[in-house]
Amino acid sequence: MAFSLPALPFDRASLAPALSAESFDYHHGKHHKAYVDTANTLLADLPALGGKPLEDVIRAAAADPALGKLFNNAAQHWNHSLFWQSLSVPGSTKPSAAVTTLIDASFGGLDKFKTAFVAAAVGQFGSGWAWLVKDGDRLAIRTTGNAALPLVDGQLALAVCDVWEHAYYIDHRNARAAFVQAFVDSLLNWTTVESRLAGKVPSMDQG
Ligand code: MN3
């Protein structure tokens, strides 16, 4: 059993101009695929981990400094899989009443959430990820560098925005802030947030 590249949960041309079909050809078809392929190649030599769920592989690799390359590639498979689920056709989802109540309690309103999320994402130096997570009975924003992910800390990720340059360079060149602003304003898939908050958190690898 090997990990597999998930199909995009939307038409790859349907998020333009914020994210173009060409960007998905590279980001999903090349970058994400390479992480999956590399993880599978590494796992072929690690029979103790072969066949384990992606989440178990990530936790095991995070705990073993000798498995750093496996961690990076398996974690990037997980992160990108949630990233695709965190995107939606612009305007097609909105926060439910329950999620709105949580956003108000956690950030002081949707606009303040957006401002804080963009600031956090822009403030992540170098490659990484900006996350909306569950933090106790509230929501929180956090960022991680490179392949790091909240799963390793036992924290539930609700949505994520990729802030590696490869995520936005084709459509936004160097303007990370413009990309992240589009993410919170029109792309963020609130149905995914609500579903994961409700405890629907299947493995990120469906292979
Ligand atoms: Mn990426």
Coordinates of C-alpha atoms and ligand atoms in Angstrom, one line a residue:
M1 CA 0.0 0.0 0.0
A2 CA 1.4 3.3 -1.0
F3 CA 0.4 6.9 -0.6
S4 CA -1.5 8.4 -3.5
L5 CA -1.9 11.9 -4.9
P6 CA -5.5 13.0 -4.2
A7 CA -7.6 14.4 -7.0
L8 CA -8.3 18.1 -6.6
P9 CA -11.8 18.6 -5.1
F10 CA -12.6 21.3 -7.6
D11 CA -12.2 22.0 -11.3
R12 CA -8.6 23.3 -11.6
A13 CA -9.7 26.3 -13.7
S14 CA -12.5 27.3 -11.3
L15 CA -10.4 29.3 -8.8
A16 CA -8.9 31.7 -11.4
P17 CA -7.7 34.4 -11.3
A18 CA -6.8 33.9 -7.7
L19 CA -5.2 30.6 -8.6
S20 CA -4.9 29.6 -12.2
A21 CA -5.2 26.2 -13.8
E22 CA -1.5 26.5 -14.7
S23 CA -0.7 27.0 -11.0
F24 CA -2.4 23.7 -10.1
D25 CA -0.6 21.9 -13.0
Y26 CA 2.6 22.7 -11.2
H27 CA 1.5 22.8 -7.5
H28 CA -0.6 19.7 -7.5
G29 CA 0.7 17.9 -10.6
K30 CA 4.4 18.4 -9.9
H31 CA 5.1 19.6 -6.4
H32 CA 2.6 17.6 -4.5
K33 CA 3.1 14.5 -6.7
A34 CA 6.9 14.7 -6.0
Y35 CA 6.3 14.6 -2.2
V36 CA 4.0 11.6 -2.6
D37 CA 6.5 9.8 -4.9
T38 CA 9.5 10.5 -2.6
A39 CA 7.6 9.4 0.5
N40 CA 6.7 6.1 -1.2
T41 CA 10.3 5.6 -2.4
L42 CA 11.6 6.1 1.2
L43 CA 8.9 3.9 2.7
A44 CA 9.8 1.0 0.4
D45 CA 13.0 0.6 2.5
L46 CA 11.2 1.0 5.8
P47 CA 9.0 -2.2 6.2
A48 CA 8.1 -1.3 9.8
L49 CA 6.3 1.8 8.5
G50 CA 5.0 0.5 5.2
G51 CA 1.2 0.3 5.1
K52 CA 0.7 2.5 8.1
P53 CA -1.7 5.4 7.9
L54 CA -0.1 8.7 6.8
E55 CA -0.7 10.3 10.2
D56 CA 1.2 7.4 11.9
V57 CA 4.1 7.7 9.5
I58 CA 4.3 11.4 10.1
R59 CA 4.3 11.0 13.9
A60 CA 6.9 8.2 13.8
A61 CA 9.2 10.2 11.4
A62 CA 8.8 13.4 13.5
A63 CA 10.1 11.4 16.5
D64 CA 13.2 10.0 14.7
P65 CA 15.9 12.4 13.5
A66 CA 17.1 9.8 11.1
L67 CA 13.8 10.0 9.3
G68 CA 13.9 13.7 8.5
K69 CA 13.6 13.3 4.8
L70 CA 10.6 11.0 5.2
F71 CA 9.0 13.5 7.7
N72 CA 9.4 16.3 5.2
N73 CA 7.8 14.5 2.3
A74 CA 5.0 12.7 4.2
A75 CA 4.2 15.9 6.1
Q76 CA 4.1 17.9 2.8
H77 CA 1.7 15.2 1.4
W78 CA -0.6 15.8 4.4
N79 CA -0.3 19.6 4.3
H80 CA -1.0 19.9 0.6
S81 CA -4.0 17.4 0.9
L82 CA -5.5 19.7 3.5
F83 CA -4.6 22.8 1.4
W84 CA -6.7 21.5 -1.5
Q85 CA -9.6 20.8 0.9
S86 CA -9.1 24.4 2.3
L87 CA -9.8 25.9 -1.1
S88 CA -13.2 26.4 -2.7
V89 CA -14.7 28.1 -5.8
P90 CA -14.8 31.8 -4.8
G91 CA -18.0 32.7 -3.0
S92 CA -19.3 29.1 -2.8
T93 CA -18.9 28.7 1.0
K94 CA -19.4 30.9 4.0
P95 CA -19.0 30.5 7.8
S96 CA -22.0 28.8 9.4
A97 CA -23.7 30.4 12.4
A98 CA -21.7 28.2 14.7
V99 CA -18.4 28.9 13.1
T100 CA -19.3 32.7 13.0
T101 CA -19.9 32.6 16.8
L102 CA -16.5 30.9 17.3
I103 CA -14.8 33.4 15.0
D104 CA -16.4 36.3 16.9
A105 CA -15.3 34.8 20.3
S106 CA -11.8 34.0 19.1
F107 CA -10.8 37.0 16.9
G108 CA -13.5 39.7 17.5
G109 CA -15.1 39.2 14.1
L110 CA -14.5 37.9 10.6
D111 CA -12.7 41.0 9.4
K112 CA -10.3 40.8 12.4
F113 CA -9.7 37.1 11.7
K114 CA -8.8 37.9 8.1
T115 CA -6.5 40.7 9.1
A116 CA -4.7 38.5 11.7
F117 CA -4.5 35.6 9.3
V118 CA -2.9 37.7 6.5
A119 CA -0.5 39.3 9.0
A120 CA 0.6 35.9 10.4
A121 CA 1.0 34.4 6.9
V122 CA 3.0 37.3 5.7
G123 CA 5.1 37.2 8.8
Q124 CA 6.1 33.6 8.4
F125 CA 9.7 34.1 7.2
G126 CA 10.6 31.8 4.3
S127 CA 8.7 28.7 3.4
G128 CA 5.8 27.4 5.5
W129 CA 2.1 27.3 6.3
A130 CA -0.5 29.5 7.9
W131 CA -3.1 27.5 9.8
L132 CA -6.6 27.9 11.3
V133 CA -6.6 25.5 14.3
K134 CA -8.8 24.5 17.1
D135 CA -7.3 25.7 20.4
G136 CA -9.3 24.5 23.4
D137 CA -12.8 25.8 22.9
R138 CA -11.7 28.5 20.5
L139 CA -10.0 29.0 17.2
A140 CA -6.5 30.2 16.7
I141 CA -4.0 31.1 13.9
R142 CA -0.6 29.6 13.9
T143 CA 2.2 29.3 11.4
T144 CA 4.8 26.6 10.8
G145 CA 8.0 26.6 8.8
N146 CA 8.9 24.3 5.9
A147 CA 6.9 21.0 6.4
A148 CA 6.0 21.3 10.1
L149 CA 2.3 20.8 11.0
P150 CA 0.1 21.0 14.0
L151 CA -0.7 17.2 13.9
V152 CA 2.6 16.5 15.6
D153 CA 1.6 18.6 18.6
G154 CA -1.8 16.9 18.7
Q155 CA -3.6 20.0 17.5
L156 CA -6.6 19.9 15.2
A157 CA -6.0 21.8 11.9
L158 CA -9.2 23.1 10.4
A159 CA -7.7 24.8 7.3
V160 CA -4.3 25.8 5.9
C161 CA -2.8 28.2 3.4
D162 CA 0.4 27.3 1.7
V163 CA 2.9 30.2 1.9
W164 CA 5.8 28.5 0.1
E165 CA 6.7 30.7 -2.9
H166 CA 5.7 27.9 -5.3
A167 CA 2.1 28.4 -4.0
Y168 CA 1.7 31.9 -5.4
Y169 CA 4.5 32.8 -7.7
I170 CA 2.8 31.8 -11.0
D171 CA -0.3 34.0 -10.3
H172 CA 0.9 36.6 -7.8
R173 CA 4.7 36.7 -8.4
N174 CA 6.3 37.8 -5.1
A175 CA 3.1 39.2 -3.6
R176 CA 2.4 36.8 -0.8
A177 CA 0.0 39.3 0.9
A178 CA -2.2 39.5 -2.2
F179 CA -2.4 35.7 -2.4
V180 CA -3.2 35.3 1.3
Q181 CA -5.8 38.1 1.1
A182 CA -7.5 36.3 -1.8
F183 CA -7.4 33.1 0.3
V184 CA -9.2 34.6 3.3
D185 CA -11.5 36.8 1.2
S186 CA -12.8 34.3 -1.4
L187 CA -11.1 30.9 -1.5
L188 CA -11.2 29.6 2.1
N189 CA -13.5 26.6 2.2
W190 CA -15.7 27.2 5.3
T191 CA -17.4 23.8 4.7
T192 CA -14.1 22.1 5.4
V193 CA -13.6 24.2 8.6
E194 CA -17.1 23.3 9.8
S195 CA -16.7 19.6 9.0
R196 CA -13.4 19.2 10.7
L197 CA -14.6 21.1 13.7
A198 CA -17.5 18.6 13.9
G199 CA -14.9 15.9 14.2
K200 CA -14.9 14.6 10.6
V201 CA -11.2 14.2 10.2
P202 CA -10.4 11.2 7.9
S203 CA -6.9 10.3 7.0
M204 CA -5.4 12.8 4.6
D205 CA -4.2 9.9 2.5
Q206 CA -7.0 8.1 0.8
G207 CA -4.7 5.6 -1.0
Ligands
MN3_1 MN 3.0 23.8 -1.8

